[in-house]
Coordinates of C-alpha atoms in Angstrom, one line a residue:
Chain A
M1 CA 0.0 0.0 0.0
A2 CA 2.8 2.4 0.9
Q3 CA 4.5 1.5 -2.4
I4 CA 1.3 2.4 -4.3
L5 CA 1.2 5.7 -2.5
I6 CA 4.8 6.5 -3.4
N7 CA 4.1 5.7 -7.1
A8 CA 0.9 7.7 -7.0
V9 CA 2.6 10.7 -5.5
T10 CA 5.3 10.6 -8.2
L11 CA 2.7 10.4 -11.0
G12 CA 0.7 13.1 -9.3
S13 CA 3.8 15.4 -9.2
L14 CA 4.3 15.0 -12.9
Y15 CA 0.6 15.8 -13.5
L16 CA 1.0 18.7 -11.2
L17 CA 4.1 20.2 -13.0
F18 CA 2.3 19.8 -16.3
A19 CA -1.1 21.1 -15.2
L20 CA 0.2 24.0 -13.1
G21 CA 1.3 26.2 -16.1
M22 CA -1.9 25.4 -17.9
S23 CA -4.0 26.3 -14.9
V24 CA -2.2 29.6 -14.3
A25 CA -2.7 30.7 -18.0
W26 CA -6.3 29.7 -18.0
G27 CA -7.2 31.2 -14.7
T28 CA -5.5 34.6 -15.2
I29 CA -5.1 35.6 -18.8
G30 CA -8.0 33.3 -19.9
I31 CA -6.0 31.3 -22.4
L32 CA -7.0 27.6 -22.5
N33 CA -3.9 26.3 -24.4
F34 CA -4.5 23.1 -26.3
A35 CA -0.9 23.1 -27.5
H36 CA 0.4 22.7 -23.9
G37 CA 0.9 19.0 -24.4
S38 CA 2.9 19.4 -27.6
F39 CA 5.2 21.9 -25.9
F40 CA 5.9 19.3 -23.3
M41 CA 6.6 16.6 -25.9
F42 CA 8.7 18.9 -28.1
A43 CA 10.9 20.0 -25.2
A44 CA 11.7 16.3 -24.5
L45 CA 12.3 15.7 -28.2
S46 CA 14.7 18.6 -28.5
A47 CA 16.6 17.5 -25.4
H48 CA 16.7 13.9 -26.8
F49 CA 18.5 15.2 -30.0
I50 CA 20.9 17.4 -28.1
V51 CA 21.8 14.6 -25.6
Q52 CA 22.7 12.4 -28.5
K53 CA 25.5 14.8 -29.5
V54 CA 26.8 15.7 -26.0
A55 CA 26.2 13.7 -22.8
L56 CA 24.6 16.2 -20.4
P57 CA 23.8 15.9 -16.7
M58 CA 20.1 16.0 -15.7
P59 CA 19.9 19.6 -14.3
I60 CA 21.1 20.9 -17.6
M61 CA 18.6 18.8 -19.5
V62 CA 15.8 20.1 -17.3
L63 CA 16.9 23.7 -17.9
L64 CA 17.1 22.9 -21.7
G65 CA 13.5 21.6 -21.6
M66 CA 12.3 24.7 -19.8
V67 CA 13.9 27.0 -22.3
V68 CA 12.4 25.1 -25.3
G69 CA 9.0 25.0 -23.7
A70 CA 9.1 28.7 -22.8
V71 CA 10.3 29.7 -26.3
L72 CA 7.6 27.6 -28.0
S73 CA 5.0 29.0 -25.6
V74 CA 6.0 32.7 -26.2
L75 CA 6.2 32.1 -29.9
T76 CA 2.6 30.7 -29.9
Q77 CA 1.4 33.6 -27.8
M78 CA 3.1 36.1 -30.2
L79 CA 2.0 34.5 -33.5
V80 CA -1.4 33.1 -32.6
F81 CA -3.1 34.0 -29.3
D82 CA -2.0 37.7 -29.1
P83 CA -3.3 38.5 -32.6
I84 CA -6.5 36.7 -31.9
Q85 CA -7.1 38.6 -28.7
R86 CA -6.1 41.9 -30.3
R87 CA -8.5 41.5 -33.2
S88 CA -11.4 40.1 -31.4
T89 CA -14.2 42.1 -29.9
D90 CA -16.3 39.2 -28.7
H91 CA -14.9 37.5 -25.6
H92 CA -16.7 34.2 -26.1
R93 CA -15.7 34.0 -29.8
A94 CA -12.1 34.7 -28.9
E95 CA -12.1 31.8 -26.4
L96 CA -13.2 29.5 -29.2
Q97 CA -10.6 30.8 -31.6
I98 CA -7.8 30.4 -29.0
L99 CA -9.0 26.8 -28.5
V100 CA -8.8 26.1 -32.3
G101 CA -5.5 28.0 -32.7
G102 CA -4.0 25.9 -30.0
I103 CA -5.3 22.7 -31.7
G104 CA -3.6 23.8 -35.0
I105 CA -0.3 24.5 -33.3
S106 CA -0.4 21.2 -31.5
S107 CA -1.1 19.3 -34.7
I108 CA 1.8 21.0 -36.4
L109 CA 4.3 20.2 -33.6
L110 CA 2.9 16.6 -33.4
A111 CA 3.3 16.1 -37.1
I112 CA 6.9 17.4 -37.1
A113 CA 7.7 15.1 -34.1
Q114 CA 6.2 12.1 -35.7
H115 CA 8.1 12.8 -38.9
V116 CA 11.5 13.2 -37.3
T117 CA 11.1 10.2 -34.9
R118 CA 9.2 8.0 -37.4
S119 CA 6.7 7.5 -34.5
V120 CA 9.3 5.5 -32.5
P121 CA 9.5 6.3 -28.8
F122 CA 12.6 8.3 -27.7
G123 CA 14.5 8.7 -24.5
F124 CA 17.7 10.1 -22.9
S125 CA 19.9 7.0 -22.9
N126 CA 23.0 9.1 -23.5
S127 CA 22.5 11.3 -20.5
T128 CA 25.0 11.1 -17.6
F129 CA 22.2 10.6 -15.2
H130 CA 21.4 7.0 -14.2
I131 CA 18.4 5.8 -12.3
E132 CA 19.3 4.1 -9.0
V133 CA 16.7 2.3 -6.9
Y134 CA 17.1 2.5 -3.1
E135 CA 15.5 -0.1 -0.8
L136 CA 13.9 1.5 2.3
G137 CA 12.7 -1.5 4.2
P138 CA 10.0 -3.1 2.0
L139 CA 9.8 0.1 -0.2
Q140 CA 11.6 0.8 -3.4
V141 CA 12.3 4.5 -4.2
S142 CA 14.4 5.6 -7.1
N143 CA 16.5 8.8 -7.2
I144 CA 14.3 10.2 -10.1
Q145 CA 11.3 9.9 -7.9
F146 CA 13.0 12.1 -5.3
V147 CA 13.9 14.6 -7.9
I148 CA 10.4 14.8 -9.4
L149 CA 8.8 15.1 -6.0
S150 CA 11.2 17.9 -4.8
V151 CA 10.9 19.8 -8.1
A152 CA 7.1 19.6 -7.9
V153 CA 7.0 20.9 -4.4
G154 CA 9.5 23.6 -5.2
M155 CA 7.8 24.8 -8.3
S156 CA 4.3 24.9 -6.9
A157 CA 5.5 26.8 -3.8
L158 CA 7.2 29.2 -6.1
T159 CA 4.2 29.7 -8.3
A160 CA 1.9 30.0 -5.3
W161 CA 4.2 32.7 -3.8
W162 CA 4.4 34.4 -7.2
L163 CA 0.7 34.6 -7.6
R164 CA 0.1 35.6 -4.0
S165 CA 2.8 38.1 -3.2
A166 CA 4.8 39.2 -6.2
R167 CA 3.7 42.4 -8.0
A168 CA 3.2 40.6 -11.3
G169 CA 1.1 37.9 -9.6
L170 CA -1.1 40.5 -8.0
A171 CA -1.6 42.2 -11.4
L172 CA -2.3 38.8 -12.9
R173 CA -5.0 38.0 -10.4
A174 CA -6.4 41.4 -11.0
I175 CA -6.8 40.5 -14.7
G176 CA -8.4 37.3 -13.7
V177 CA -11.0 39.2 -11.7
D178 CA -11.7 42.0 -14.1
S179 CA -9.4 42.6 -17.0
E180 CA -10.9 46.0 -18.0
V181 CA -10.5 47.6 -14.6
A182 CA -7.0 46.1 -14.2
T183 CA -6.0 47.7 -17.5
L184 CA -7.4 51.1 -16.2
M185 CA -5.2 50.7 -13.1
G186 CA -2.1 50.5 -15.3
V187 CA -1.7 46.8 -15.7
D188 CA 0.0 46.0 -19.0
R189 CA -2.1 43.0 -20.0
R190 CA 0.0 42.1 -23.1
R191 CA 3.3 42.1 -21.4
L192 CA 2.0 40.0 -18.5
A193 CA 0.4 37.6 -20.9
F194 CA 3.8 36.9 -22.5
G195 CA 5.4 36.4 -19.1
T196 CA 2.7 34.0 -18.0
M197 CA 2.9 32.0 -21.2
A198 CA 6.7 31.8 -20.8
V199 CA 6.3 30.4 -17.2
S200 CA 3.6 28.1 -18.4
G201 CA 5.6 26.7 -21.3
G202 CA 8.7 26.4 -19.0
L203 CA 6.8 24.3 -16.5
A204 CA 5.5 22.1 -19.4
G205 CA 9.1 21.6 -20.7
M206 CA 10.3 20.7 -17.2
A207 CA 7.5 18.1 -16.8
G208 CA 8.4 16.6 -20.2
I209 CA 12.0 16.1 -19.3
L210 CA 11.3 14.6 -15.9
L211 CA 8.6 12.3 -17.3
T212 CA 11.0 11.0 -20.0
Y213 CA 13.6 10.3 -17.3
Y214 CA 11.0 8.5 -15.2
L215 CA 9.5 6.3 -17.9
G216 CA 12.7 5.8 -19.8
S217 CA 11.1 6.9 -23.1
I218 CA 8.0 8.7 -24.4
A219 CA 6.4 8.9 -27.8
A220 CA 5.2 11.9 -29.8
E221 CA 1.6 11.2 -28.8
T222 CA 2.3 11.2 -25.1
G223 CA 1.6 15.0 -24.9
D224 CA -2.0 14.6 -26.0
S225 CA -2.9 12.0 -23.4
F226 CA -1.3 14.2 -20.7
L227 CA -3.4 17.1 -21.9
I228 CA -6.7 15.4 -20.9
K229 CA -5.2 14.4 -17.6
A230 CA -4.3 18.0 -16.9
F231 CA -7.8 19.1 -17.7
A232 CA -9.1 16.6 -15.2
A233 CA -6.6 17.8 -12.5
I234 CA -7.4 21.5 -13.2
I235 CA -11.2 21.0 -13.2
L236 CA -11.0 18.8 -10.1
G237 CA -9.2 21.4 -8.1
G238 CA -10.7 24.6 -9.6
I239 CA -9.2 26.8 -12.3
G240 CA -6.5 29.2 -11.3
S241 CA -5.9 27.9 -7.8
V242 CA -2.5 26.4 -7.0
T243 CA -3.9 24.5 -4.0
G244 CA -6.6 23.2 -6.4
V245 CA -4.2 21.9 -9.0
I246 CA -2.1 20.2 -6.3
T247 CA -5.1 18.5 -4.9
G248 CA -6.5 17.7 -8.3
A249 CA -3.3 16.1 -9.6
M250 CA -2.8 14.0 -6.5
V251 CA -6.4 12.8 -6.3
L252 CA -6.3 11.9 -9.9
A253 CA -3.0 10.1 -9.7
L254 CA -4.1 8.2 -6.6
A255 CA -7.4 7.1 -8.1
E256 CA -5.7 6.0 -11.3
T257 CA -3.0 4.0 -9.5
I258 CA -5.6 2.3 -7.3
V259 CA -7.8 1.4 -10.3
L260 CA -4.8 0.2 -12.2
T261 CA -3.6 -2.1 -9.5
Q262 CA -7.1 -3.4 -8.4
M263 CA -8.9 -3.7 -11.7
S264 CA -8.0 -4.4 -15.2
G265 CA -5.7 -1.7 -16.7
M266 CA -8.2 -0.7 -19.4
W267 CA -10.5 1.1 -17.0
A268 CA -7.8 3.4 -15.6
S269 CA -8.3 6.0 -18.3
A270 CA -12.0 6.2 -17.5
V271 CA -11.1 7.5 -14.0
A272 CA -10.0 10.9 -15.2
F273 CA -13.1 11.5 -17.2
G274 CA -15.4 10.1 -14.6
L275 CA -13.8 12.4 -12.0
I276 CA -14.3 15.4 -14.3
F277 CA -17.9 14.6 -14.8
V278 CA -18.8 14.0 -11.1
V279 CA -16.9 17.0 -9.8
L280 CA -18.5 19.3 -12.4
L281 CA -21.9 18.0 -11.3
L282 CA -21.4 18.4 -7.6
R283 CA -19.1 21.4 -7.5
P284 CA -19.1 23.2 -10.9
R285 CA -16.2 25.5 -9.9
G286 CA -14.0 22.6 -8.6
L287 CA -13.0 21.8 -5.1
F288 CA -11.1 25.0 -4.5
G289 CA -12.7 27.1 -7.2
R290 CA -13.2 30.8 -6.4
K291 CA -16.1 32.6 -8.0
E292 CA -14.2 35.7 -8.8
V293 CA -11.7 34.1 -11.1
R294 CA -14.2 32.6 -13.4
R295 CA -13.5 33.3 -17.0
T296 CA -16.4 31.8 -18.8
Chain B
M1 CA -19.1 13.1 -64.0
I2 CA -20.1 9.5 -63.2
E3 CA -16.4 8.4 -63.2
W4 CA -15.5 11.2 -60.8
Y5 CA -18.5 10.2 -58.6
D6 CA -17.4 6.6 -58.4
A7 CA -13.8 7.5 -57.7
H8 CA -14.7 9.8 -54.9
L9 CA -17.7 7.9 -53.5
V10 CA -16.1 7.5 -50.0
L11 CA -15.3 11.2 -49.8
I12 CA -18.8 12.2 -50.9
Q13 CA -20.4 9.9 -48.3
S14 CA -18.0 11.2 -45.6
T15 CA -18.9 14.8 -46.5
F16 CA -22.6 14.2 -45.6
V17 CA -21.8 12.2 -42.6
N18 CA -19.5 14.9 -41.3
L19 CA -22.0 17.5 -42.1
L20 CA -24.6 15.8 -39.9
L21 CA -22.0 15.4 -37.1
V22 CA -21.0 19.1 -37.3
L23 CA -24.7 20.1 -37.2
S24 CA -25.1 18.0 -34.1
I25 CA -22.7 20.3 -32.3
Q26 CA -23.7 23.5 -34.1
V27 CA -27.4 23.3 -33.2
P28 CA -26.7 23.5 -29.4
L29 CA -24.1 26.1 -30.1
R30 CA -26.6 28.3 -31.8
M31 CA -28.6 28.3 -28.6
G32 CA -25.6 29.2 -26.6
V33 CA -25.0 25.6 -25.3
F34 CA -21.4 24.7 -25.7
S35 CA -21.8 20.9 -25.8
F36 CA -19.8 18.2 -27.5
A37 CA -22.3 15.5 -26.6
G38 CA -23.1 15.1 -30.4
V39 CA -19.8 13.2 -30.8
G40 CA -20.9 10.8 -28.0
S41 CA -24.2 10.3 -29.8
Y42 CA -22.2 9.7 -33.0
G43 CA -20.4 6.8 -31.4
L44 CA -23.6 5.6 -29.7
G45 CA -25.5 5.6 -33.0
A46 CA -22.6 3.9 -34.8
Y47 CA -22.4 1.1 -32.2
V48 CA -26.2 0.5 -31.8
S49 CA -26.8 0.3 -35.6
A50 CA -23.7 -1.9 -36.1
I51 CA -24.7 -4.3 -33.3
L52 CA -28.3 -4.5 -34.5
T53 CA -27.3 -5.1 -38.1
I54 CA -24.8 -7.8 -37.3
R55 CA -27.0 -9.6 -34.7
Y56 CA -30.4 -9.3 -36.2
E57 CA -29.9 -8.3 -39.8
I58 CA -32.7 -5.8 -39.6
P59 CA -33.2 -3.1 -42.3
A60 CA -30.8 -0.1 -42.1
Y61 CA -33.4 2.5 -41.3
V62 CA -34.7 0.5 -38.3
A63 CA -31.1 0.1 -37.0
I64 CA -30.3 3.7 -37.4
G65 CA -33.7 4.7 -36.0
V66 CA -33.2 2.8 -32.8
G67 CA -29.8 4.5 -32.4
I68 CA -31.4 7.9 -33.0
L69 CA -34.1 7.2 -30.4
L70 CA -31.6 6.0 -27.8
A71 CA -29.2 8.9 -28.4
A72 CA -32.0 11.4 -28.2
S73 CA -33.2 10.0 -24.9
I74 CA -29.7 9.9 -23.5
G75 CA -29.3 13.5 -24.8
Y76 CA -32.4 14.5 -22.8
L77 CA -31.1 12.8 -19.6
L78 CA -27.7 14.4 -20.1
A79 CA -29.4 17.8 -20.4
L80 CA -31.1 17.3 -17.1
V81 CA -27.8 16.2 -15.4
V82 CA -25.6 19.0 -16.7
S83 CA -28.2 21.8 -16.5
R84 CA -26.1 23.8 -14.0
L85 CA -23.0 24.0 -16.3
K86 CA -22.2 26.7 -18.8
G87 CA -19.5 27.7 -21.3
L88 CA -16.2 25.8 -21.1
Y89 CA -17.3 23.9 -18.0
L90 CA -20.1 22.4 -20.0
A91 CA -17.8 21.7 -22.9
M92 CA -15.4 19.8 -20.5
A93 CA -18.2 17.8 -19.0
T94 CA -19.5 16.7 -22.4
I95 CA -16.0 15.8 -23.5
A96 CA -15.7 13.7 -20.4
F97 CA -19.1 12.1 -21.4
V98 CA -17.7 11.3 -24.8
L99 CA -14.5 9.8 -23.4
I100 CA -16.3 7.7 -20.8
L101 CA -18.4 6.2 -23.6
S102 CA -15.2 5.5 -25.5
V103 CA -13.7 3.6 -22.5
I104 CA -16.9 1.7 -22.2
A105 CA -16.7 0.8 -25.9
T106 CA -13.1 -0.4 -25.5
N107 CA -14.0 -2.5 -22.5
G108 CA -17.3 -3.8 -23.9
G109 CA -16.0 -7.3 -24.7
E110 CA -18.1 -9.4 -27.0
L111 CA -20.8 -6.7 -27.4
T112 CA -18.6 -3.9 -28.7
G113 CA -15.6 -5.9 -30.0
G114 CA -13.1 -4.2 -27.7
A115 CA -10.3 -2.1 -29.1
Q116 CA -10.7 -3.7 -32.6
G117 CA -14.4 -2.8 -32.9
L118 CA -17.0 -4.6 -34.9
Y119 CA -16.8 -5.8 -38.5
G120 CA -19.3 -7.0 -41.1
A121 CA -22.3 -4.7 -40.5
I122 CA -23.5 -5.2 -44.0
S123 CA -26.7 -3.4 -44.9
D124 CA -28.6 -2.0 -47.9
L125 CA -28.0 1.7 -47.0
N126 CA -27.0 3.6 -50.1
T127 CA -25.5 7.0 -50.8
L128 CA -28.7 8.5 -52.2
E129 CA -30.5 7.8 -48.9
V130 CA -27.7 9.5 -47.0
I131 CA -28.0 12.5 -49.2
M132 CA -31.7 12.6 -48.9
V133 CA -31.6 12.5 -45.1
S134 CA -29.0 15.3 -45.1
V135 CA -31.2 17.4 -47.4
V136 CA -34.2 16.9 -45.1
V137 CA -32.2 17.9 -42.1
I138 CA -30.8 21.0 -43.9
V139 CA -34.3 22.1 -45.0
L140 CA -35.6 21.8 -41.4
L141 CA -32.6 23.7 -40.0
A142 CA -32.8 26.3 -42.7
L143 CA -36.4 26.9 -41.7
S144 CA -35.2 27.5 -38.1
E145 CA -32.9 30.2 -39.4
R146 CA -35.7 32.4 -40.6
G147 CA -38.2 34.7 -39.1
A148 CA -39.5 34.3 -35.6
T149 CA -37.7 31.0 -34.9
K150 CA -34.4 32.6 -35.8
R151 CA -35.0 35.6 -33.6
R152 CA -36.1 33.3 -30.7
I153 CA -32.9 31.2 -31.0
D154 CA -30.7 34.3 -31.3
A155 CA -32.3 35.7 -28.1
V156 CA -31.7 32.5 -26.2
R157 CA -28.0 32.6 -27.2
E158 CA -27.3 36.3 -26.7
D159 CA -29.3 37.0 -23.6
P160 CA -31.0 34.1 -21.9
E161 CA -32.3 36.2 -19.0
L162 CA -33.9 38.7 -21.3
A163 CA -35.3 35.9 -23.5
M164 CA -36.9 34.3 -20.4
S165 CA -38.4 37.6 -19.3
V166 CA -40.2 38.0 -22.6
G167 CA -41.7 34.5 -22.4
I168 CA -39.3 32.4 -24.5
P169 CA -39.0 28.9 -22.9
V170 CA -35.2 29.1 -22.7
V171 CA -34.7 26.0 -20.6
R172 CA -37.0 23.9 -22.7
L173 CA -35.3 25.1 -25.9
Q174 CA -31.8 24.3 -24.5
R175 CA -32.9 20.9 -23.5
L176 CA -34.4 20.4 -26.9
S177 CA -31.1 21.3 -28.4
F178 CA -29.5 18.4 -26.6
V179 CA -32.2 16.0 -27.9
I180 CA -31.7 17.3 -31.5
S181 CA -28.0 17.1 -31.1
G182 CA -28.3 13.5 -30.0
A183 CA -30.5 12.5 -32.9
L184 CA -28.3 14.2 -35.5
G185 CA -25.1 12.7 -34.0
A186 CA -26.6 9.2 -33.8
C187 CA -27.9 9.5 -37.4
A188 CA -24.4 10.5 -38.7
G189 CA -22.7 7.7 -36.6
G190 CA -25.2 5.0 -37.7
M191 CA -25.0 5.9 -41.3
N192 CA -21.2 5.9 -41.2
A193 CA -21.0 2.6 -39.5
L194 CA -23.3 1.0 -42.0
L195 CA -21.6 2.6 -45.0
R196 CA -18.2 1.4 -43.8
T197 CA -19.6 -1.8 -42.4
T198 CA -17.3 -1.4 -39.4
V199 CA -17.2 0.6 -36.1
S200 CA -14.3 1.0 -33.7
P201 CA -13.6 3.2 -30.6
Q202 CA -12.2 5.7 -33.0
A203 CA -15.8 6.9 -33.4
L204 CA -15.6 8.2 -29.9
S205 CA -12.2 9.8 -29.7
F206 CA -11.0 13.1 -28.5
H207 CA -9.6 13.6 -32.0
L208 CA -13.2 13.5 -33.4
V209 CA -14.2 16.2 -30.9
V210 CA -11.3 18.3 -32.1
L211 CA -12.1 17.7 -35.8
A212 CA -15.8 18.7 -35.4
L213 CA -14.9 21.9 -33.5
T214 CA -12.4 22.8 -36.1
M215 CA -15.0 22.3 -38.9
I216 CA -17.4 24.6 -37.1
I217 CA -15.0 27.4 -36.4
V218 CA -13.5 27.4 -39.9
G219 CA -16.8 27.1 -41.7
G220 CA -18.9 29.4 -39.6
L221 CA -20.9 29.2 -36.4
R222 CA -24.3 30.5 -37.0
S223 CA -25.7 28.8 -40.0
W224 CA -26.0 25.4 -41.6
I225 CA -24.1 26.8 -44.6
G226 CA -21.1 27.3 -42.3
A227 CA -21.3 23.7 -41.2
L228 CA -21.5 22.6 -44.8
I229 CA -18.4 24.6 -45.7
G230 CA -16.5 23.2 -42.8
A231 CA -17.5 19.6 -43.6
V232 CA -16.6 20.0 -47.2
V233 CA -13.2 21.7 -46.5
F234 CA -12.0 19.2 -43.9
T235 CA -13.3 16.1 -45.6
W236 CA -11.6 17.0 -48.9
L237 CA -8.5 18.8 -47.5
P238 CA -6.5 15.6 -46.6
S239 CA -6.8 14.2 -50.1
M240 CA -5.9 17.6 -51.7
L241 CA -2.9 17.8 -49.4
Q242 CA -1.5 14.6 -50.7
L243 CA 0.5 16.8 -53.0
A244 CA 2.3 18.1 -49.9
G245 CA 3.5 14.5 -49.3
E246 CA 4.9 13.8 -45.8
W247 CA 4.2 17.3 -44.6
Q248 CA 0.5 17.3 -45.2
S249 CA -0.3 17.2 -41.4
V250 CA 1.9 20.3 -41.0
V251 CA 0.1 22.2 -43.8
Y252 CA -3.2 21.1 -42.3
G253 CA -2.3 22.5 -38.9
L254 CA -1.1 25.7 -40.5
I255 CA -4.4 26.1 -42.3
V256 CA -6.3 25.6 -39.0
V257 CA -4.1 28.2 -37.2
L258 CA -4.4 30.8 -40.0
A259 CA -8.2 30.3 -40.1
A260 CA -8.4 30.8 -36.3
I261 CA -6.5 34.0 -36.5
F262 CA -7.7 35.7 -39.6
V263 CA -11.2 34.3 -40.3
P264 CA -12.9 34.9 -36.9
T265 CA -16.4 34.6 -38.4
G266 CA -15.6 31.5 -40.4
L267 CA -15.4 31.2 -44.1
L268 CA -19.1 31.9 -44.3
G269 CA -18.6 35.1 -42.5
L270 CA -15.8 36.0 -44.8
V271 CA -17.9 35.5 -47.8
Q272 CA -20.8 37.5 -46.3
D273 CA -18.6 40.4 -45.4
T274 CA -17.0 40.5 -48.8
Y275 CA -20.4 40.4 -50.5
R276 CA -21.7 43.2 -48.2
K277 CA -18.7 45.3 -48.9
L278 CA -19.0 44.9 -52.7
R279 CA -22.7 45.7 -52.6
R280 CA -22.2 48.8 -50.5
R281 CA -19.5 50.0 -53.0
S282 CA -21.8 49.5 -56.0
S283 CA -24.7 51.1 -54.3
R284 CA -22.5 54.1 -53.4
V285 CA -21.6 54.4 -57.1
V286 CA -25.2 54.5 -58.0
A287 CA -26.0 57.0 -55.3
R288 CA -23.2 59.4 -56.4
D289 CA -24.2 59.1 -60.0
S290 CA -27.8 59.8 -59.4
V291 CA -26.8 62.9 -57.4
S292 CA -24.4 64.3 -60.0
G293 CA -26.2 63.1 -63.1
T294 CA -29.3 64.8 -64.2
D295 CA -30.8 61.9 -66.2
D296 CA -31.5 59.0 -63.8
T297 CA -32.6 56.6 -66.4
D298 CA -29.6 57.0 -68.6
T299 CA -27.1 56.1 -65.8
E300 CA -29.3 53.2 -64.8
R301 CA -29.5 52.0 -68.3
A302 CA -25.8 52.1 -68.6
L303 CA -25.4 50.3 -65.3
F304 CA -27.8 47.5 -66.3
A305 CA -26.1 47.3 -69.7
S306 CA -22.7 46.9 -68.1
L307 CA -24.0 44.3 -65.7
G308 CA -24.9 42.0 -68.6
G309 CA -27.6 43.5 -70.8
D310 CA -30.7 43.3 -68.7
N311 CA -33.6 44.3 -70.8
R312 CA -35.5 46.1 -68.0
T313 CA -34.4 49.4 -69.6
G314 CA -37.9 49.7 -71.1
G315 CA -40.9 51.5 -69.6
S316 CA -40.5 50.4 -66.0
R317 CA -40.3 54.0 -65.0

């Protein structure tokens, strides 16, 4: 049971790192980014190609993934989301267009990745980092699990602090509450949007690298399946709330792990969707959803 | 013509099936209900008609009809369940509904054929019948886009509170949109399963949700014509893009992105805007001429002549 818990927390931490950036972008600047999963995959892919040339240690690889994710995210904001938001007058219509724009970007990145990898899974076998498994009594814990857990704790604490106390975070929350009044008060919405997207993409890239280390290899399509899991985690917890994402990711991972070990593996993927459905019915704003940051 | 028709039969069939699928999402959207349940009904209809055809060898219209009835009733129940949700939350809940159905289909064992799906649903459904059904649906929807019905639907979408206050049964209409959506989706799914004689969990995938949404946004949100444009474009695009070889998916994605940025009202909106602009320009020309010119009929006569020799120049005035 304790072993299941450890594995579930690791999986939950990966969900958390992935969903955190998405939740922040959705809850503040109102961008529901469908390309988030492909940033995550593309960061891992770029790192895979670089590590084949030079054997790099893990911290550098994580940094690399963050940079790739952030650059992709900022580029997407610059070329797609920002033009849509600038040209649009109708908020609801803009939301739909952003959704579709993200879908387009994601299919471009997926197609490129499938082309260069010929749909074969890829990993970081040339990295200097090697997985070691420690035996703690009856439990088995690997060093990568420690890394994932500590990075997840660190990043979510940092994000929570940033949103709560930093000036930029305050401005972001102000946008989340009422973007027009925030603009009147001197908040530069566009500049903040770029910053938020950079943070969001960086978190996705980080999650991509760590997941690839944890699983050994990932495929081009892994990003898409993570996207739905992230939705589930965000909706479970409530959009824009860091506590919410943490809870959502952990509950989801725990439920999935339990179903996976107790029932046939095929049903595990239904857990995420079932949870989304039930939570939306009982608490439409999520477990920690606040009314004032609603964007719909 | 006949040769072309035979060579592209599959694409022609898919166009109409996709049109019905897109309409099943567009109808609720026109009433301000952001629901993807139509894709779930598509899978439901496909499975029900395939199972009935394989097991009992009943006529196609009965098999599809049963699917439609079932999906419409499930649509109604779903409407009752998700009545509290709006906007993207509703969209997410209905996507979850689709994906749960997909997991059930994958785990259905004997009944649904698991991950491989079902084969050999051979029936007597032909393309002409598919086209006729589509035409009937389009006529009905076109009627709902005129006069009082159109105004009522617009009111429900733009301002439900106001609509309610003037006596429009908003809740009932929105529930009705779920039922219609279920029926249309199941009809599309059933016809597709019987035309292809197979069905697999692919009929319930996230990818299909994404495809349907893309068709609507690129085609146009508010009218069946937009749905038709979207269905035609995205059914035929992949075969056109074969010229692009290995990069066709990249080009496809690029087209979707460009459409999202530059064509906010869909291709239909683009056409309408251009038409309106052109008409305004030509009417401005007429107005200026009639102010400056002393002889109205002469300028008009010249205008008609330049437009292709209409012989109304006679004694209409």
